[in-house]
mmCIF file of C-alpha atoms in Angstrom:
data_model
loop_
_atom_site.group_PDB
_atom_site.id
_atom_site.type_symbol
_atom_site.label_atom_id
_atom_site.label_comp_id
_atom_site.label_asym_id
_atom_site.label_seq_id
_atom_site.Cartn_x
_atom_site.Cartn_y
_atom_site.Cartn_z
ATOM 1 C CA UNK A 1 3.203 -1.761 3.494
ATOM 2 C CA UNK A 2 -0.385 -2.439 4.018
ATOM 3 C CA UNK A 3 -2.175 -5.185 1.777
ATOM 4 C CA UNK A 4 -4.462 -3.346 -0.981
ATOM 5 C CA UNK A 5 -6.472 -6.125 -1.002
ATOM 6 C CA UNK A 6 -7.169 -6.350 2.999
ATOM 7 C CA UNK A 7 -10.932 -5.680 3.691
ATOM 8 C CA UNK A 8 -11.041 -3.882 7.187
ATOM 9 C CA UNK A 9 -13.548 -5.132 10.041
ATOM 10 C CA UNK A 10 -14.066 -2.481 12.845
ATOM 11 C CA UNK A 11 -16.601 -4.262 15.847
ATOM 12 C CA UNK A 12 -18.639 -1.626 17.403
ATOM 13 C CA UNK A 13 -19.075 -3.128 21.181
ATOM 14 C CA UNK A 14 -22.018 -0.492 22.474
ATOM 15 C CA UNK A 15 -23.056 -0.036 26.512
ATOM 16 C CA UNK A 16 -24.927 -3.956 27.201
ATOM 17 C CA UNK A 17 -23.217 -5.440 23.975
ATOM 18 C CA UNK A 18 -24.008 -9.454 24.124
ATOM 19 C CA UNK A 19 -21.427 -11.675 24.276
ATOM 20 C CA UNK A 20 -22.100 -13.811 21.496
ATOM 21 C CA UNK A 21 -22.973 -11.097 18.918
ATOM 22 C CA UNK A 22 -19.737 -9.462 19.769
ATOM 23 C CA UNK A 23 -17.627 -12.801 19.012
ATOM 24 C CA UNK A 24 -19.526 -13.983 15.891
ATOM 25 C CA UNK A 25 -18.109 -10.850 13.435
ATOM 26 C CA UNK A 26 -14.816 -11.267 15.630
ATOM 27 C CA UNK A 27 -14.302 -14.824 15.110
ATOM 28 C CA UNK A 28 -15.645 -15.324 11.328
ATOM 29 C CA UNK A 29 -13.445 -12.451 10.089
ATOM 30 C CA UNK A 30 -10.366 -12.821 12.427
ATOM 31 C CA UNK A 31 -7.390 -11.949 11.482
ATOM 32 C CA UNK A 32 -5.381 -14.995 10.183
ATOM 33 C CA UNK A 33 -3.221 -15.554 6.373
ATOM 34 C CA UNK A 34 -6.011 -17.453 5.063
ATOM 35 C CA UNK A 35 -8.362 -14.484 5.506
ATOM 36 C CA UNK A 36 -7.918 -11.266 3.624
ATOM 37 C CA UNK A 37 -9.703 -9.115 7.118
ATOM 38 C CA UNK A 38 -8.311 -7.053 9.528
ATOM 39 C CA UNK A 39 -10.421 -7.148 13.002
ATOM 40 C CA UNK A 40 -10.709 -4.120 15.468
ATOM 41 C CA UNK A 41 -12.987 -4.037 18.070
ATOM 42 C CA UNK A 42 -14.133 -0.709 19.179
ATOM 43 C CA UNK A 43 -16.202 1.071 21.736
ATOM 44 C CA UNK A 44 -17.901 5.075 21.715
ATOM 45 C CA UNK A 45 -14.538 5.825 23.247
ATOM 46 C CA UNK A 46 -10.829 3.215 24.060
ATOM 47 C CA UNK A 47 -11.310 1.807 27.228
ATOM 48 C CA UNK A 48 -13.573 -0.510 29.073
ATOM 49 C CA UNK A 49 -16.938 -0.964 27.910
ATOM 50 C CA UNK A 50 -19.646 -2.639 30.569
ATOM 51 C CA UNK A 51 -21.316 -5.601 28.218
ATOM 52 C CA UNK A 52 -24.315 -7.571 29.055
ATOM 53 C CA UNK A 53 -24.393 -10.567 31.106
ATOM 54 C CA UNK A 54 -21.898 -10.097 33.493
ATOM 55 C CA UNK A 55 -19.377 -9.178 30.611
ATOM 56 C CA UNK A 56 -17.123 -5.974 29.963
ATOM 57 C CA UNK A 57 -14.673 -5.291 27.066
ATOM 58 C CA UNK A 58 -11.423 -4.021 27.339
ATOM 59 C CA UNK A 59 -11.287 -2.171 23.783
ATOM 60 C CA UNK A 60 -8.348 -0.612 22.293
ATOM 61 C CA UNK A 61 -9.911 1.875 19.638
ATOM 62 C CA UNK A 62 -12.603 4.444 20.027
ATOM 63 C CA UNK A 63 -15.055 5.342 16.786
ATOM 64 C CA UNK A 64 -11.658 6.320 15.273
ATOM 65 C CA UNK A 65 -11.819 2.782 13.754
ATOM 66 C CA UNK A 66 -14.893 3.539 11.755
ATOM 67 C CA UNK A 67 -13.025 6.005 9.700
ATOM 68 C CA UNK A 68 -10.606 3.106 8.876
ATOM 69 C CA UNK A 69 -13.284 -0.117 8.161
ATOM 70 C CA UNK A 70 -15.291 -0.602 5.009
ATOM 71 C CA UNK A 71 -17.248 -2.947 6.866
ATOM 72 C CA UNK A 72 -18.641 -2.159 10.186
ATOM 73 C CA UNK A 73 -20.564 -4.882 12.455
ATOM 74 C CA UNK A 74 -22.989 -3.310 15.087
ATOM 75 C CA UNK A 75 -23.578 -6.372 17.758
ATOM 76 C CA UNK A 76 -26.887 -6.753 19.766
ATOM 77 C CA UNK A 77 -26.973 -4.530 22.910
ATOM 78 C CA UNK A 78 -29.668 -4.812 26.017
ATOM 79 C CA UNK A 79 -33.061 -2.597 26.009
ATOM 80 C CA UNK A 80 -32.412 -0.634 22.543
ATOM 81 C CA UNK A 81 -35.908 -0.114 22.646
ATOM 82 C CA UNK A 82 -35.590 2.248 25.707
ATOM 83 C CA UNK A 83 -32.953 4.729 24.000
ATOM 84 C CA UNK A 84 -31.027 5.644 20.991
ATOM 85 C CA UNK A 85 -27.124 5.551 21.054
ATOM 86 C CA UNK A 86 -25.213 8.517 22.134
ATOM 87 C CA UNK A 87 -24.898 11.475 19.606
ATOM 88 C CA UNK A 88 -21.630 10.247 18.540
ATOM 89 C CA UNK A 89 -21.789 6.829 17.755
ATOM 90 C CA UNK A 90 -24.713 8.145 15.480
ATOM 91 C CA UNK A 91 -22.688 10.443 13.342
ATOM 92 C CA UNK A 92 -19.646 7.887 12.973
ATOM 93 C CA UNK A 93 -22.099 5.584 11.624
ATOM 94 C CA UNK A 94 -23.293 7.908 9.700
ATOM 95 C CA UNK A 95 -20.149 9.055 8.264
ATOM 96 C CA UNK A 96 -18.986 5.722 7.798
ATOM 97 C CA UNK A 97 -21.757 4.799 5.247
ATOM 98 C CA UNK A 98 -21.302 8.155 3.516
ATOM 99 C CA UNK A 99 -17.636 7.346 2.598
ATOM 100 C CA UNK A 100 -18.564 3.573 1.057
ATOM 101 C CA UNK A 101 -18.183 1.777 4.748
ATOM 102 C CA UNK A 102 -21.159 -1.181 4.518
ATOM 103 C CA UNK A 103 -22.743 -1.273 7.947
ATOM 104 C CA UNK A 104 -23.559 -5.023 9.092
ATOM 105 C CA UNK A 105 -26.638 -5.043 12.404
ATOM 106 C CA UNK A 106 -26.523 -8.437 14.309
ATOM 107 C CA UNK A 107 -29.764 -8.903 16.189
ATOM 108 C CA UNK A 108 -30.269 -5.650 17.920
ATOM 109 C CA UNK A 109 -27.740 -3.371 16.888
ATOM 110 C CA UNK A 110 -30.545 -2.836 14.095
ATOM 111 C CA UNK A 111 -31.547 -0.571 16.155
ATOM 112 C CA UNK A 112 -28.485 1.587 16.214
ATOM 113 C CA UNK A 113 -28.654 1.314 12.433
ATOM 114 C CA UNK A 114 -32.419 2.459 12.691
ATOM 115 C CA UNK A 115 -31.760 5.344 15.030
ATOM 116 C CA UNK A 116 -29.460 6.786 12.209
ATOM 117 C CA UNK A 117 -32.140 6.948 9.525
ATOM 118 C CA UNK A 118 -29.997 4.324 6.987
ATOM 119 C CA UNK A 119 -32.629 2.116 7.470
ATOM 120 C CA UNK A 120 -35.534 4.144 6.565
ATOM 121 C CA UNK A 121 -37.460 2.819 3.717
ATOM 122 C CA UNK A 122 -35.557 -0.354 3.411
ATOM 123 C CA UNK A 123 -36.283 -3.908 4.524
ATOM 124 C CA UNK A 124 -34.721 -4.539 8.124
ATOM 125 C CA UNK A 125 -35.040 -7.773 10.479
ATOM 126 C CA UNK A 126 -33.738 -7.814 14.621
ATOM 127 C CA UNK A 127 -34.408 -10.662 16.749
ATOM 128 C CA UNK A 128 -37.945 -11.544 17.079
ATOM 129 C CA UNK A 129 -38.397 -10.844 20.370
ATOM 130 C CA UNK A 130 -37.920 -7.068 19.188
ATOM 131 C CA UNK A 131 -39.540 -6.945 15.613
ATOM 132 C CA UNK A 132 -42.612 -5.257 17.121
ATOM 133 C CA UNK A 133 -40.794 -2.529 19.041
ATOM 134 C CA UNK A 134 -38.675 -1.698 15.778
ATOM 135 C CA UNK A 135 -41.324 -1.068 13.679
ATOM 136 C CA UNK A 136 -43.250 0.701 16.311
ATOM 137 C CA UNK A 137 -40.282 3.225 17.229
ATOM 138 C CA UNK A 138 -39.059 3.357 13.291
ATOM 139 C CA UNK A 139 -42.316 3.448 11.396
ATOM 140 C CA UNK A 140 -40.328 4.216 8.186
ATOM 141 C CA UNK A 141 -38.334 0.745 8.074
ATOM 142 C CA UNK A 142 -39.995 -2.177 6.557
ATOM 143 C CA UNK A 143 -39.429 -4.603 9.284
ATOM 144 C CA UNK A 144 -39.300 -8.492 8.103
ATOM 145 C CA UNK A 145 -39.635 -10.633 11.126
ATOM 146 C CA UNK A 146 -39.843 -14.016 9.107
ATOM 147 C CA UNK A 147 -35.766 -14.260 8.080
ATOM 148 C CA UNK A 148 -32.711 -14.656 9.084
ATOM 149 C CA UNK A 149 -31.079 -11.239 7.685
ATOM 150 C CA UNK A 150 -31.296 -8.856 5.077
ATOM 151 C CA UNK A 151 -29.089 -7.636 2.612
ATOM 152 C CA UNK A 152 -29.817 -4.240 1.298
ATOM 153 C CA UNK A 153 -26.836 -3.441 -0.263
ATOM 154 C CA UNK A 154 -24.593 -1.184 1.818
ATOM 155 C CA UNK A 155 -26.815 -1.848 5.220
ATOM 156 C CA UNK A 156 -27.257 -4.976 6.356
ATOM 157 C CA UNK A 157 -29.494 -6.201 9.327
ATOM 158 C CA UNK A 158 -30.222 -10.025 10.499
ATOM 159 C CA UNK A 159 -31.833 -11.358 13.535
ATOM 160 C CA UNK A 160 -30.707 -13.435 16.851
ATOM 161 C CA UNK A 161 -27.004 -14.426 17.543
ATOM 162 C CA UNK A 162 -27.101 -17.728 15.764
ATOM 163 C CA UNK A 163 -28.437 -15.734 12.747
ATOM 164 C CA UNK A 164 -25.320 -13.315 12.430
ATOM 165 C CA UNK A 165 -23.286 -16.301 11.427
ATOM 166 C CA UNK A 166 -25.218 -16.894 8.725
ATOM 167 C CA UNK A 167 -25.272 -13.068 7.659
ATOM 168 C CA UNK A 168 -21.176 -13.102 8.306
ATOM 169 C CA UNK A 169 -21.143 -16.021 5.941
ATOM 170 C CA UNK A 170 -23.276 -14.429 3.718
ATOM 171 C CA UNK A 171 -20.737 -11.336 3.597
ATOM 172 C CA UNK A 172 -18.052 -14.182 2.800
ATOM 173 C CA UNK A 173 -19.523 -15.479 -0.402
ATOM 174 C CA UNK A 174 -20.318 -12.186 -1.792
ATOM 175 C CA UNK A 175 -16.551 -10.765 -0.808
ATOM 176 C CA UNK A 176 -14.934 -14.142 -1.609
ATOM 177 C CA UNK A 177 -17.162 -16.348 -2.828
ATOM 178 C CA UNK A 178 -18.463 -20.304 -1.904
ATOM 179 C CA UNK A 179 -15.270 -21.817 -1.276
ATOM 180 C CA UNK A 180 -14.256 -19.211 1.452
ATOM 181 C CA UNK A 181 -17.384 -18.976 2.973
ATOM 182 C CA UNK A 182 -17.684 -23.215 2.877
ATOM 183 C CA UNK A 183 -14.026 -23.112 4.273
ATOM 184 C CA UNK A 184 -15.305 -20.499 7.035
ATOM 185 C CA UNK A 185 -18.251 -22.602 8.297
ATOM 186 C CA UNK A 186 -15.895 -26.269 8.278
ATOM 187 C CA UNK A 187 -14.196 -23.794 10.925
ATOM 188 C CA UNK A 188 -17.160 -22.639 12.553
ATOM 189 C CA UNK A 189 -18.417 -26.232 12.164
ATOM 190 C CA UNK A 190 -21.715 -24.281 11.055
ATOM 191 C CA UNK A 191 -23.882 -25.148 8.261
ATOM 192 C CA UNK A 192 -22.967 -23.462 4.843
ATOM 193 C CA UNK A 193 -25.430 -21.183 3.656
ATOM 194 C CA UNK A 194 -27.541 -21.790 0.527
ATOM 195 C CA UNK A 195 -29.848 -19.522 0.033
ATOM 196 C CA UNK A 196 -33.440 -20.238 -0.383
ATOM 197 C CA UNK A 197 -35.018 -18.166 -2.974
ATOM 198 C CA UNK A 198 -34.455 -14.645 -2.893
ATOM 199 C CA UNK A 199 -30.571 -13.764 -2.780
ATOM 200 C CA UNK A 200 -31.757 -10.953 -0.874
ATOM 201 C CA UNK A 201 -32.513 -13.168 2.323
ATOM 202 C CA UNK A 202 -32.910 -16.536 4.231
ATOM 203 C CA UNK A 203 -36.113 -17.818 4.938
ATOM 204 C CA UNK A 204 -35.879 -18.546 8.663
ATOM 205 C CA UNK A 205 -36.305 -22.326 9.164
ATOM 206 C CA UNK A 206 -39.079 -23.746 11.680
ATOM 207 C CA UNK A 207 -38.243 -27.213 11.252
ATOM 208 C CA UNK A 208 -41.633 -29.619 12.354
ATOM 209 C CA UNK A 209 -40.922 -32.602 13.651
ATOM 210 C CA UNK A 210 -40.526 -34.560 10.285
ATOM 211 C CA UNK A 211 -37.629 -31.562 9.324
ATOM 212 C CA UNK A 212 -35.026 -33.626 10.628
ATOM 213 C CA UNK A 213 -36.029 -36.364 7.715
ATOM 214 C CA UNK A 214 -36.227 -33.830 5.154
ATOM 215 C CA UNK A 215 -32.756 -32.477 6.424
ATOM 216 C CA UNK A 216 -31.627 -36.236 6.177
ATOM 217 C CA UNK A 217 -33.134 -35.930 2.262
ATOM 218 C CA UNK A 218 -31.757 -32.218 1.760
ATOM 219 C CA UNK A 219 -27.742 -33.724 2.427
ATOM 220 C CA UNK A 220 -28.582 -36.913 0.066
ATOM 221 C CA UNK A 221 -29.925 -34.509 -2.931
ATOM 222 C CA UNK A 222 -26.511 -32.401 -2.263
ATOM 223 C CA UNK A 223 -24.619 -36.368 -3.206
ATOM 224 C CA UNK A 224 -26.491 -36.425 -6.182
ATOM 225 C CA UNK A 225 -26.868 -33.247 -7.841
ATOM 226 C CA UNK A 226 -25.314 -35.111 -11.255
ATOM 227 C CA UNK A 227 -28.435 -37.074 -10.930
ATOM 228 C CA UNK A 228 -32.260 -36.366 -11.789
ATOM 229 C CA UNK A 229 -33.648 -34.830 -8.922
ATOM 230 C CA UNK A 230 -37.000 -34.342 -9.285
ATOM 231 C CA UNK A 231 -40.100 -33.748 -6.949
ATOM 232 C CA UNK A 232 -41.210 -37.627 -6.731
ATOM 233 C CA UNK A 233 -37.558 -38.737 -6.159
ATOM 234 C CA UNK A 234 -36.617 -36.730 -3.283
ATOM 235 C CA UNK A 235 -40.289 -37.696 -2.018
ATOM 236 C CA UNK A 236 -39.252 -41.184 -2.403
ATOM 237 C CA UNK A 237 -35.969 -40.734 -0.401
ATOM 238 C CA UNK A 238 -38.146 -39.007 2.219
ATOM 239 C CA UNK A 239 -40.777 -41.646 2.635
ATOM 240 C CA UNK A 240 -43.958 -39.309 2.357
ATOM 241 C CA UNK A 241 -46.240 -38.324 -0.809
ATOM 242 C CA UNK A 242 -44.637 -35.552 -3.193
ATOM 243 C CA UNK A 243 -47.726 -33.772 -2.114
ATOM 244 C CA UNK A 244 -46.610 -33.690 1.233
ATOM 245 C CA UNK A 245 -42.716 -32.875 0.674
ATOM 246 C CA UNK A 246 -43.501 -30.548 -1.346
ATOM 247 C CA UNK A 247 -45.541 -28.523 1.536
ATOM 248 C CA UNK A 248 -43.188 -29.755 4.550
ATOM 249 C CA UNK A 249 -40.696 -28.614 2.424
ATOM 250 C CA UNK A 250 -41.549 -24.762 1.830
ATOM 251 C CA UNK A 251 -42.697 -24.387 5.396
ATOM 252 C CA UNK A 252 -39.046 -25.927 6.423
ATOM 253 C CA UNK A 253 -36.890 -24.019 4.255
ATOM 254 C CA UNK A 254 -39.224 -21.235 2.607
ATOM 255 C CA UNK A 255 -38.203 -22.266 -0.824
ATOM 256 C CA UNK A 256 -40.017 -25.376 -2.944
ATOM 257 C CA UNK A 257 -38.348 -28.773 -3.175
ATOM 258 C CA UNK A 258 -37.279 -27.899 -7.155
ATOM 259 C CA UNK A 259 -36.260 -23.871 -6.220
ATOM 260 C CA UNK A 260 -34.267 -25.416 -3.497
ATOM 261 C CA UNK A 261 -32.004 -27.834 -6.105
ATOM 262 C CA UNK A 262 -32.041 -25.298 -8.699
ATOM 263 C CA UNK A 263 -29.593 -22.696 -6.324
ATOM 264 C CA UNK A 264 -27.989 -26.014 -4.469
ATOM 265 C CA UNK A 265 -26.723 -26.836 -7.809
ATOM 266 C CA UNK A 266 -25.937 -22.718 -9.269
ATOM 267 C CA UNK A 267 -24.104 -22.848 -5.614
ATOM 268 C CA UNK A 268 -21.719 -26.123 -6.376
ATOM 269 C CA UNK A 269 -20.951 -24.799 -9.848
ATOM 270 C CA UNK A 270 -19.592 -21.633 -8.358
ATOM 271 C CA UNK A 271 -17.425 -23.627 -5.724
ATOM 272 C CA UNK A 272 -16.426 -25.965 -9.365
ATOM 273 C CA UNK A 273 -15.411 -22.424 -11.103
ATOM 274 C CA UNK A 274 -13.767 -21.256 -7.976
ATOM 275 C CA UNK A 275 -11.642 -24.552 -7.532
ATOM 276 C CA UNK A 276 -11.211 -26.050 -10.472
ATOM 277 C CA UNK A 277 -9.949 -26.120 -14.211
ATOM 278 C CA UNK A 278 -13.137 -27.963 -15.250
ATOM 279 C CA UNK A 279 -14.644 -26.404 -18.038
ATOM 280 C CA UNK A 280 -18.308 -24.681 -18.168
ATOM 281 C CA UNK A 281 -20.025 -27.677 -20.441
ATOM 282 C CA UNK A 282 -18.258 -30.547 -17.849
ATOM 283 C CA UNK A 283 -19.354 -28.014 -14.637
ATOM 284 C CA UNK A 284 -23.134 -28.277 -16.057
ATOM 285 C CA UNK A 285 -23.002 -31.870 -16.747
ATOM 286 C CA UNK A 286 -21.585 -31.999 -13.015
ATOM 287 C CA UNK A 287 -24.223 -30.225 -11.056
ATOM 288 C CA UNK A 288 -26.796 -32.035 -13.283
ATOM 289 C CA UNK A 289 -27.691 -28.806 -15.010
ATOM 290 C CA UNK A 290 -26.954 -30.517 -18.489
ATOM 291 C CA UNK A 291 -25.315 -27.945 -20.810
ATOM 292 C CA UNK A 292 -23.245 -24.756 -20.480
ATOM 293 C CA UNK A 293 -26.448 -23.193 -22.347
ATOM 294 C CA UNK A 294 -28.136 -23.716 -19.292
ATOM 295 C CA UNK A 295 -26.010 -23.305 -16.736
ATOM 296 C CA UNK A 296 -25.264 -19.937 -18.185
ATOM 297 C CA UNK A 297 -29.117 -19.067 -17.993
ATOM 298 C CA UNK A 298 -29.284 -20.192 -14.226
ATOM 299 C CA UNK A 299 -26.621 -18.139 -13.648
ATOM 300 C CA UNK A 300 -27.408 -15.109 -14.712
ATOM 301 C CA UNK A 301 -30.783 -15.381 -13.478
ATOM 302 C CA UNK A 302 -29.355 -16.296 -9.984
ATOM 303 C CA UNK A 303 -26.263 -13.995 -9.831
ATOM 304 C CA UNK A 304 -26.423 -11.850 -12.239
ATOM 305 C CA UNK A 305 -23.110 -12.659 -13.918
ATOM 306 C CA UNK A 306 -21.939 -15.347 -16.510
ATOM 307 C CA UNK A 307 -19.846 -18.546 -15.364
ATOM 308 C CA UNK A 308 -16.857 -17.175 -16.889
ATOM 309 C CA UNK A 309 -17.148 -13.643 -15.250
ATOM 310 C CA UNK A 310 -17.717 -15.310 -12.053
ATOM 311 C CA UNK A 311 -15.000 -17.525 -12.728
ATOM 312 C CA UNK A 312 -12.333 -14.458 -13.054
ATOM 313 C CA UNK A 313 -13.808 -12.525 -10.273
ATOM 314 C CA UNK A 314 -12.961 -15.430 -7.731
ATOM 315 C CA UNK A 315 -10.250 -17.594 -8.968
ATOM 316 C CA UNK A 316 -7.097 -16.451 -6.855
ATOM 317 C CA UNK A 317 -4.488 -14.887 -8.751
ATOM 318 C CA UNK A 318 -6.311 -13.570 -11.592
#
């Protein structure tokens, strides 16, 4: 009898798919007992599907397997500036969406997302290199070619290869929450995401030369959250003027230096309310937030949610 709990993964490998884009989805949700996903990868039709660079995929399910995921990955494809997806991979996108399925773009399968008019008047990103065309051929999307993805709720869109692992990841902590995804990108041996801001996205990084200093700085201030962590003592660690951190810093990670600790430290509470038995007052004294009063604020201005909702949302068992 089939798991109620299993969320179902269906990989839609188009005509020129790429390689990595394919993998990334395939990989991060695999099938395994520590992983409540069920993989399929499918094609417009069973059979072999010609990929890009030199590649071809020998796919067991056609577009039948979009009627079975709740979660459907798109992968990048070659020239989907030139033309749309056939008819039918259109409408079982389409149909997908209508019955709950979220629909997940990595680089350029945002355009197959576009082409079915889910994107229209919603924020979308695709790899840079195609940002321009986007917009041009799908006026009606508000294309953001500064992050890493976008989460609009039951589409989501991010933009080159490296970039879907942080979207998959992203999936994780909202399906699972920080201790899965963490435990996902130890695997991966990726970075774990912390968002930067807006929970809607990831600033993409364009580290200067001094970045690898600050990202030196950024691991020592995740040792010390407990501590006091402000503006002059992370400028301190980093060996430049606050004034200067403080800029360096945005431009690295899109988020100010304080902005940045704030979420660092909502993020290792929700791993402590995940993991452990530690109460909300010693959790907020951990992270260096001080009292459950204010933890509780951070939270709900973060997430949404209380500790102690979050806490029985993602503690296993409950």
């Amino acid at each position: 009898m089939a798991d109620p709990r299993l969320r179902r993964v269906a990989v839609l490998v188009l005509e020129g798919a790429k390689p990595l884009d394919v993998g990334i989805p395939a990989q991060v949700f695999t099938t395994r007992p520590s992983m409540p996903y069920e993989v399929r990868v499918c094609g417009a039709a069973a059979g072999l599907v010609t990929g890009g660079d030199g590649l071809a995929y020998a796919v067991a399910s056609g577009l039948e397997a979009l009627e079975w995921a709740d979660l459907v990955f798109v992968p990048g494809y070659r020239h989907p500036d030139r033309e749309d997806p056939p008819r039918a991979v259109l409408d079982a996108l389409l149909a997908a969406s209508a019955r709950g399925a979220r629909l997940a773009a990595i680089s350029t399968g945002a355009f197959a997302l576009a082409a079915t008019g889910l994107l229209d008047g919603r924020r979308a990103t695709t790899h840079w290199h195609y940002t321009r065309a986007l917009a041009a051929r799908h006026p009606a999307i508000r294309v953001d070619e500064h992050v890493l993805f976008v989460d609009e709720g039951p589409v989501l869109t991010s933009a080159g290869a490296a970039s879907g692992i942080d979207l998959c990841l992203h999936v994780l902590r909202s399906d699972l929450g920080v201790a899965a995804s963490n435990h996902a990108a130890r695997r991966l041996v990726a970075a774990p995401y912390r968002s930067g801001g807006q929970a809607q996205y990831v600033p993409r990084s364009v580290p200067e030369p001094i970045g690898e200093r600050f990202a030196a700085t950024r691991e020592w201030a995740l040792r010390h959250l407990g501590e006091p962590l402000g503006l002059a003592a992370l400028a301190r660690h980093a060996a430049v003027s606050p004034r200067t951190f403080s800029r360096r810093f945005v431009e690295d990670t899109g988020s100010t230096p304080m902005e940045w600790v704030m979420r660092a430290r909502v993020d290792v509470a929700r791993e402590l309310l995940e993991r452990s038995a530690r109460s909300v007052e010693q959790i907020a004294a951990d992270v260096g937030l001080g009292t459950a009063t204010n933890l509780r604020l951070h939270f709900q201005r973060v997430l949404g949610t209380t500790p102690t909702e979050y806490r029985r949302t993602f503690t296993p068992g409950d």
